[in-house]
C-alpha positions as a printed NumPy array, in Angstrom:
array([[ 97.682,  75.497,  98.13 ],
       [ 94.778,  74.424, 100.292],
       [ 91.048,  75.533,  99.815],
       [ 88.537,  74.252, 101.103],
       [ 84.815,  76.021, 101.883],
       [ 82.857,  76.469, 105.53 ],
       [ 84.157,  77.337, 108.62 ],
       [ 83.858,  73.707, 109.993],
       [ 86.561,  72.723, 107.771],
       [ 89.41 ,  74.52 , 109.733],
       [ 90.33 ,  71.819, 112.375],
       [ 90.427,  69.42 , 109.743],
       [ 92.861,  72.123, 107.551],
       [ 95.035,  72.458, 110.8  ],
       [ 95.141,  68.972, 110.938],
       [ 96.631,  68.478, 107.449],
       [ 99.023,  71.005, 108.455],
       [100.057,  69.446, 111.472],
       [ 98.986,  72.857, 113.575],
       [ 98.661,  71.809, 117.129],
       [ 98.7  ,  75.426, 118.758],
       [ 97.498,  78.168, 116.381],
       [ 97.219,  81.758, 117.338],
       [ 94.523,  83.803, 115.998],
       [ 95.149,  86.791, 114.33 ],
       [ 92.285,  89.473, 113.876],
       [ 90.745,  92.63 , 114.585],
       [ 88.101,  93.24 , 117.571],
       [ 85.252,  92.934, 115.279],
       [ 85.897,  89.183, 115.214],
       [ 86.484,  88.97 , 118.928],
       [ 83.08 ,  86.795, 119.205],
       [ 83.552,  84.361, 116.924],
       [ 83.661,  80.495, 117.418],
       [ 86.403,  79.204, 116.361],
       [ 88.81 ,  75.916, 117.429],
       [ 91.533,  78.293, 118.126],
       [ 92.464,  79.08 , 122.217],
       [ 95.333,  81.532, 121.65 ],
       [ 93.933,  84.9  , 119.978],
       [ 95.39 ,  88.346, 119.217],
       [ 92.794,  90.952, 118.333],
       [ 95.268,  94.153, 117.71 ],
       [ 96.145,  94.082, 113.097],
       [ 95.643,  97.264, 112.581],
       [ 95.298,  98.788, 109.054],
       [ 97.8  ,  98.685, 106.376],
       [ 98.962,  96.396, 108.628],
       [100.691,  98.964, 110.584],
       [104.116,  97.659, 112.098],
       [102.754,  98.532, 115.774],
       [100.682,  95.911, 115.07 ],
       [103.119,  93.579, 113.879],
       [105.283,  93.708, 116.345],
       [102.402,  93.16 , 118.987],
       [101.504,  90.212, 117.063],
       [105.16 ,  88.995, 117.579],
       [105.084,  89.403, 121.144],
       [101.855,  87.809, 121.781],
       [102.91 ,  84.266, 120.2  ],
       [103.953,  82.231, 123.195],
       [104.49 ,  79.098, 121.401],
       [102.182,  78.781, 118.366],
       [103.183,  76.706, 116.053],
       [101.144,  78.324, 112.962],
       [ 98.788,  81.038, 112.346],
       [ 94.821,  81.225, 111.802],
       [ 94.352,  84.687, 109.93 ],
       [ 90.484,  86.028, 110.175],
       [ 89.843,  89.629, 108.366],
       [ 90.229,  91.545, 105.375],
       [ 93.853,  92.207, 103.411],
       [ 95.42 ,  94.365, 106.981],
       [ 94.461,  91.017, 109.329],
       [ 96.087,  89.14 , 106.991],
       [ 99.716,  90.976, 105.45 ],
       [ 99.893,  91.147, 109.146],
       [ 99.779,  87.337, 110.025],
       [102.203,  87.278, 106.864],
       [104.272,  89.455, 107.967],
       [104.726,  87.484, 111.224],
       [104.637,  84.398, 109.157],
       [107.755,  85.676, 107.836],
       [109.575,  86.444, 110.766],
       [108.433,  83.449, 112.858],
       [108.29 ,  80.957, 109.765],
       [105.142,  79.843, 110.716],
       [102.133,  78.697, 108.12 ],
       [ 99.336,  80.43 , 107.983],
       [ 95.124,  79.636, 107.324],
       [ 93.682,  82.088, 105.977],
       [ 89.737,  83.048, 106.297],
       [ 88.455,  86.326, 104.652],
       [ 86.223,  88.27 , 105.332],
       [ 86.541,  90.952, 102.563],
       [ 87.109,  90.136,  98.639],
       [ 90.64 ,  91.51 ,  98.592],
       [ 92.848,  88.191,  97.602],
       [ 95.276,  88.642, 100.092],
       [ 94.952,  85.036, 101.411],
       [ 96.685,  84.179,  97.748],
       [100.241,  85.485,  97.749],
       [103.003,  85.282,  99.832],
       [103.702,  89.092,  99.332],
       [102.456,  91.381, 101.611],
       [102.565,  95.45 , 102.526],
       [103.342,  96.627, 105.932],
       [102.885, 100.322, 106.709],
       [105.48 , 102.722, 108.751],
       [103.115, 105.401, 109.912],
       [105.591, 107.497, 110.769],
       [107.219, 107.473, 108.162],
       [104.185, 107.399, 105.611],
       [105.357, 104.558, 103.997],
       [104.153, 101.19 , 102.75 ],
       [106.822,  98.435, 102.388],
       [106.55 ,  95.561, 100.755],
       [107.474,  92.153, 101.911],
       [108.23 ,  88.249, 101.152],
       [108.273,  85.108, 101.933],
       [105.058,  84.446, 103.773],
       [104.003,  80.538, 104.452],
       [100.583,  81.289, 103.209],
       [ 99.385,  77.247, 103.245],
       [ 95.468,  77.386, 103.335],
       [ 92.344,  78.979, 102.655],
       [ 89.172,  78.529, 104.267],
       [ 85.919,  80.77 , 102.607],
       [ 82.967,  81.344, 104.736],
       [ 80.681,  83.505, 102.833],
       [ 78.628,  84.118, 105.773],
       [ 81.211,  86.378, 107.357],
       [ 80.916,  88.387, 104.295],
       [ 77.192,  89.495, 105.297],
       [ 77.763,  92.296, 107.283],
       [ 80.104,  93.949, 105.112],
       [ 79.431,  97.717, 104.534],
       [ 78.612,  98.843, 100.981],
       [ 81.629, 101.164, 100.784],
       [ 83.846,  98.144, 101.825],
       [ 81.997,  95.263,  99.702],
       [ 82.613,  97.768,  96.494],
       [ 85.732,  98.8  ,  97.41 ],
       [ 87.348,  95.584,  98.089],
       [ 85.515,  93.419,  95.421],
       [ 87.504,  96.626,  92.796],
       [ 90.292,  95.695,  94.199],
       [ 89.758,  91.944,  93.22 ],
       [ 89.096,  93.578,  89.608],
       [ 92.075,  95.361,  89.74 ],
       [ 93.982,  91.486,  90.562],
       [ 92.152,  90.384,  87.553],
       [ 92.564,  93.1  ,  85.509],
       [ 96.324,  93.713,  86.01 ],
       [ 97.444,  90.207,  85.856],
       [ 96.266,  89.792,  82.336],
       [ 99.381,  91.67 ,  81.421],
       [101.568,  91.331,  84.142],
       [105.174,  89.698,  83.894],
       [103.817,  86.576,  85.489],
       [101.577,  85.793,  83.93 ],
       [100.373,  82.266,  82.586],
       [ 97.365,  80.572,  80.935],
       [ 96.526,  79.283,  84.15 ],
       [ 96.356,  82.836,  85.817],
       [ 94.515,  84.443,  82.608],
       [ 91.901,  81.891,  82.837],
       [ 91.506,  83.029,  86.629],
       [ 91.635,  86.424,  85.521],
       [ 89.025,  86.29 ,  83.31 ],
       [ 86.732,  83.873,  85.482],
       [ 87.172,  86.528,  88.591],
       [ 86.421,  89.054,  86.52 ],
       [ 82.854,  87.885,  84.949],
       [ 81.593,  87.082,  88.475],
       [ 82.685,  90.207,  90.328],
       [ 80.657,  92.227,  87.387],
       [ 77.923,  90.107,  87.426],
       [ 77.183,  89.632,  91.088],
       [ 78.807,  92.705,  92.923],
       [ 75.583,  95.017,  91.413],
       [ 73.055,  92.659,  93.338],
       [ 75.414,  92.139,  96.435],
       [ 75.571,  96.355,  96.53 ],
       [ 71.517,  95.919,  96.267],
       [ 71.186,  93.275,  98.607],
       [ 74.48 ,  92.622, 100.884],
       [ 72.173,  90.173, 102.804],
       [ 71.626,  87.753,  99.865],
       [ 73.707,  84.79 , 100.479],
       [ 74.054,  83.445,  96.786],
       [ 75.   ,  86.795,  95.45 ],
       [ 77.876,  86.99 ,  98.545],
       [ 79.09 ,  83.402,  97.921],
       [ 79.203,  83.791,  93.924],
       [ 81.294,  87.651,  94.833],
       [ 83.587,  85.516,  97.378],
       [ 84.252,  83.098,  94.745],
       [ 85.01 ,  85.628,  92.172],
       [ 87.351,  87.328,  94.473],
       [ 88.907,  83.732,  94.944],
       [ 89.746,  83.446,  91.221],
       [ 91.325,  87.135,  91.258],
       [ 93.292,  86.206,  94.405],
       [ 94.87 ,  83.423,  92.252],
       [ 95.281,  85.598,  89.35 ],
       [ 97.298,  88.124,  91.611],
       [100.23 ,  85.684,  91.847],
       [101.029,  86.582,  87.83 ],
       [102.07 ,  90.255,  89.581],
       [100.212,  93.594,  89.731],
       [100.816,  97.132,  87.584],
       [100.345, 100.945,  87.724],
       [ 96.868, 101.055,  89.298],
       [ 98.497,  99.117,  92.388],
       [101.493, 100.974,  92.725],
       [ 99.141, 104.297,  92.78 ],
       [ 96.685, 102.781,  95.786],
       [100.057, 101.814,  97.373],
       [101.571, 104.566,  97.362],
       [ 98.48 , 106.595,  98.842],
       [ 98.222, 103.95 , 101.235],
       [101.378, 105.014, 102.423],
       [101.457, 108.406, 102.319],
       [ 98.135, 109.119, 103.491],
       [ 96.764, 106.12 , 105.323],
       [ 93.909, 105.869, 103.111],
       [ 91.797, 102.486, 102.463],
       [ 93.128, 100.098, 100.096],
       [ 89.597,  98.878,  98.749],
       [ 88.3  , 102.34 ,  97.398],
       [ 91.215, 103.581,  96.219],
       [ 91.125, 100.555,  93.521],
       [ 88.066, 101.905,  92.338],
       [ 89.372, 105.405,  92.19 ],
       [ 92.759, 104.471,  90.421],
       [ 91.842, 101.547,  88.182],
       [ 89.906, 103.108,  85.589],
       [ 92.755, 105.333,  85.087],
       [ 95.732, 103.057,  84.784],
       [ 93.44 , 100.725,  82.694],
       [ 92.72 , 103.829,  80.145],
       [ 96.913, 104.516,  80.396],
       [ 97.634, 100.999,  79.237],
       [ 95.244, 100.755,  76.193],
       [ 97.369, 100.93 ,  74.101],
       [100.029,  98.415,  74.637],
       [ 97.408,  95.667,  76.556],
       [ 94.903,  95.761,  73.736],
       [ 94.427,  92.367,  73.696],
       [ 94.413,  91.462,  77.402],
       [ 91.89 ,  94.486,  77.834],
       [ 89.571,  92.766,  75.54 ],
       [ 89.246,  89.802,  76.662],
       [ 88.467,  91.477,  79.962],
       [ 85.63 ,  93.657,  78.71 ],
       [ 84.259,  90.489,  77.108],
       [ 84.813,  88.805,  80.477],
       [ 83.165,  91.709,  82.036],
       [ 80.307,  92.462,  79.475],
       [ 81.156,  95.536,  78.179],
       [ 83.373,  97.461,  75.719],
       [ 85.764,  99.016,  77.505],
       [ 86.834,  97.865,  80.633],
       [ 87.697, 100.897,  81.922],
       [ 84.506, 102.591,  81.454],
       [ 82.869,  99.023,  83.17 ],
       [ 85.568,  99.324,  86.339],
       [ 84.199, 102.913,  86.872],
       [ 80.397, 101.984,  86.507],
       [ 81.378,  99.116,  89.294],
       [ 83.   , 101.666,  91.465],
       [ 80.527, 104.074,  91.377],
       [ 78.167, 101.846,  92.733],
       [ 78.94 , 102.224,  96.057],
       [ 82.45 , 104.446,  96.289],
       [ 83.142, 108.241,  96.007],
       [ 85.302, 108.014,  92.933],
       [ 87.465, 111.045,  92.953],
       [ 90.672, 111.31 ,  95.324],
       [ 89.699, 114.627,  96.532],
       [ 86.615, 112.824,  98.317],
       [ 89.047, 111.093, 100.309],
       [ 90.723, 114.296, 101.469],
       [ 93.646, 113.661,  99.15 ],
       [ 95.52 , 117.256,  99.031],
       [ 96.033, 118.382,  95.578],
       [ 99.625, 119.818,  96.747],
       [101.132, 116.017,  97.486],
       [100.162, 115.018,  93.973],
       [103.662, 115.627,  92.534],
       [105.288, 113.751,  95.443],
       [103.283, 110.968,  95.078],
       [104.115, 110.806,  91.102],
       [107.551, 110.117,  92.19 ],
       [106.922, 107.783,  94.612],
       [104.755, 105.676,  92.454],
       [106.709, 105.727,  89.404],
       [109.549, 103.791,  91.428],
       [107.235, 101.25 ,  92.929],
       [107.644,  97.361,  91.849],
       [104.476,  97.285,  90.594],
       [104.549, 100.177,  88.319],
       [108.547,  99.018,  86.972],
       [106.343,  96.064,  85.753],
       [103.532,  97.958,  84.103],
       [103.299,  97.199,  80.244],
       [103.903, 100.938,  79.428],
       [106.075, 102.843,  81.089],
       [104.832, 105.678,  83.17 ],
       [107.574, 108.722,  83.928],
       [106.236, 110.673,  86.955],
       [105.127, 113.178,  84.449],
       [102.632, 110.67 ,  83.208],
       [101.861, 109.487,  86.265],
       [101.024, 113.254,  87.85 ],
       [ 98.805, 113.705,  85.01 ],
       [ 96.944, 110.583,  85.884],
       [ 96.57 , 111.544,  89.608],
       [ 95.396, 115.12 ,  88.517],
       [ 92.482, 113.03 ,  86.188],
       [ 91.744, 111.039,  89.502],
       [ 91.594, 114.221,  91.929]])
């Protein structure tokens, strides 16, 4: 993976990848940004909805590469296009989602209420520009930072963990825990934003180890109800960490040490409360759908990879606690 800091590095990155005719995949929010990319698509939709993916594919018009600008939805849209068209992606993340690091992605079928997983995107390079995060709202900042923290936490007990992903997970968690409060206090503090983005970068690298129950809960909620992925991590992560405490004690002790707290579940909850509503009911999740959701969560790959098996009944209990 090629990693560079500063938008000025983009032309060099594209040249290194031999991309001559890139297409930008983004949203209308970034319509006015100056980039050395002539072909542009601003139709990426929340949760990388299938309609946006199909529209992006139709807009390719001879493109030989993709530049994904935005949060996880824009980057996942580009990943789905990359898989279908066989094109390399240069990601410019504007949140702390970490999606820029992995070849797997999720797309949502709105009509069916399902978010399905895909894999095989050609993620080739990342350009980090902290200045693009300065206008991110406290809710989106906190939510996507908790998503990054969930990547750190679950990487420590995921099946694909390695010494390298452990180091990234612990380093990322330390940076997130230290700098997120300062960013929430002053969202235009460039040093704090850059340090938080570095934490998310390391969390994204750790994400390659895999995910666990917390992400399975969030994925199912997002697919079924179209709810924001980031803030739901703030809600679900503490419950998933508490559930795994008895089987991942060593990993969670190391996580707590990195975060500067005794219990990472409590630490994650404290960070989430900086800007996120912390109950599922706050996001208008109907209590009546929880049993159905529990069954769907139990069958998701991230839940099946969790170090402690979770039955639908156990997951329903966690959802009720979170509700």
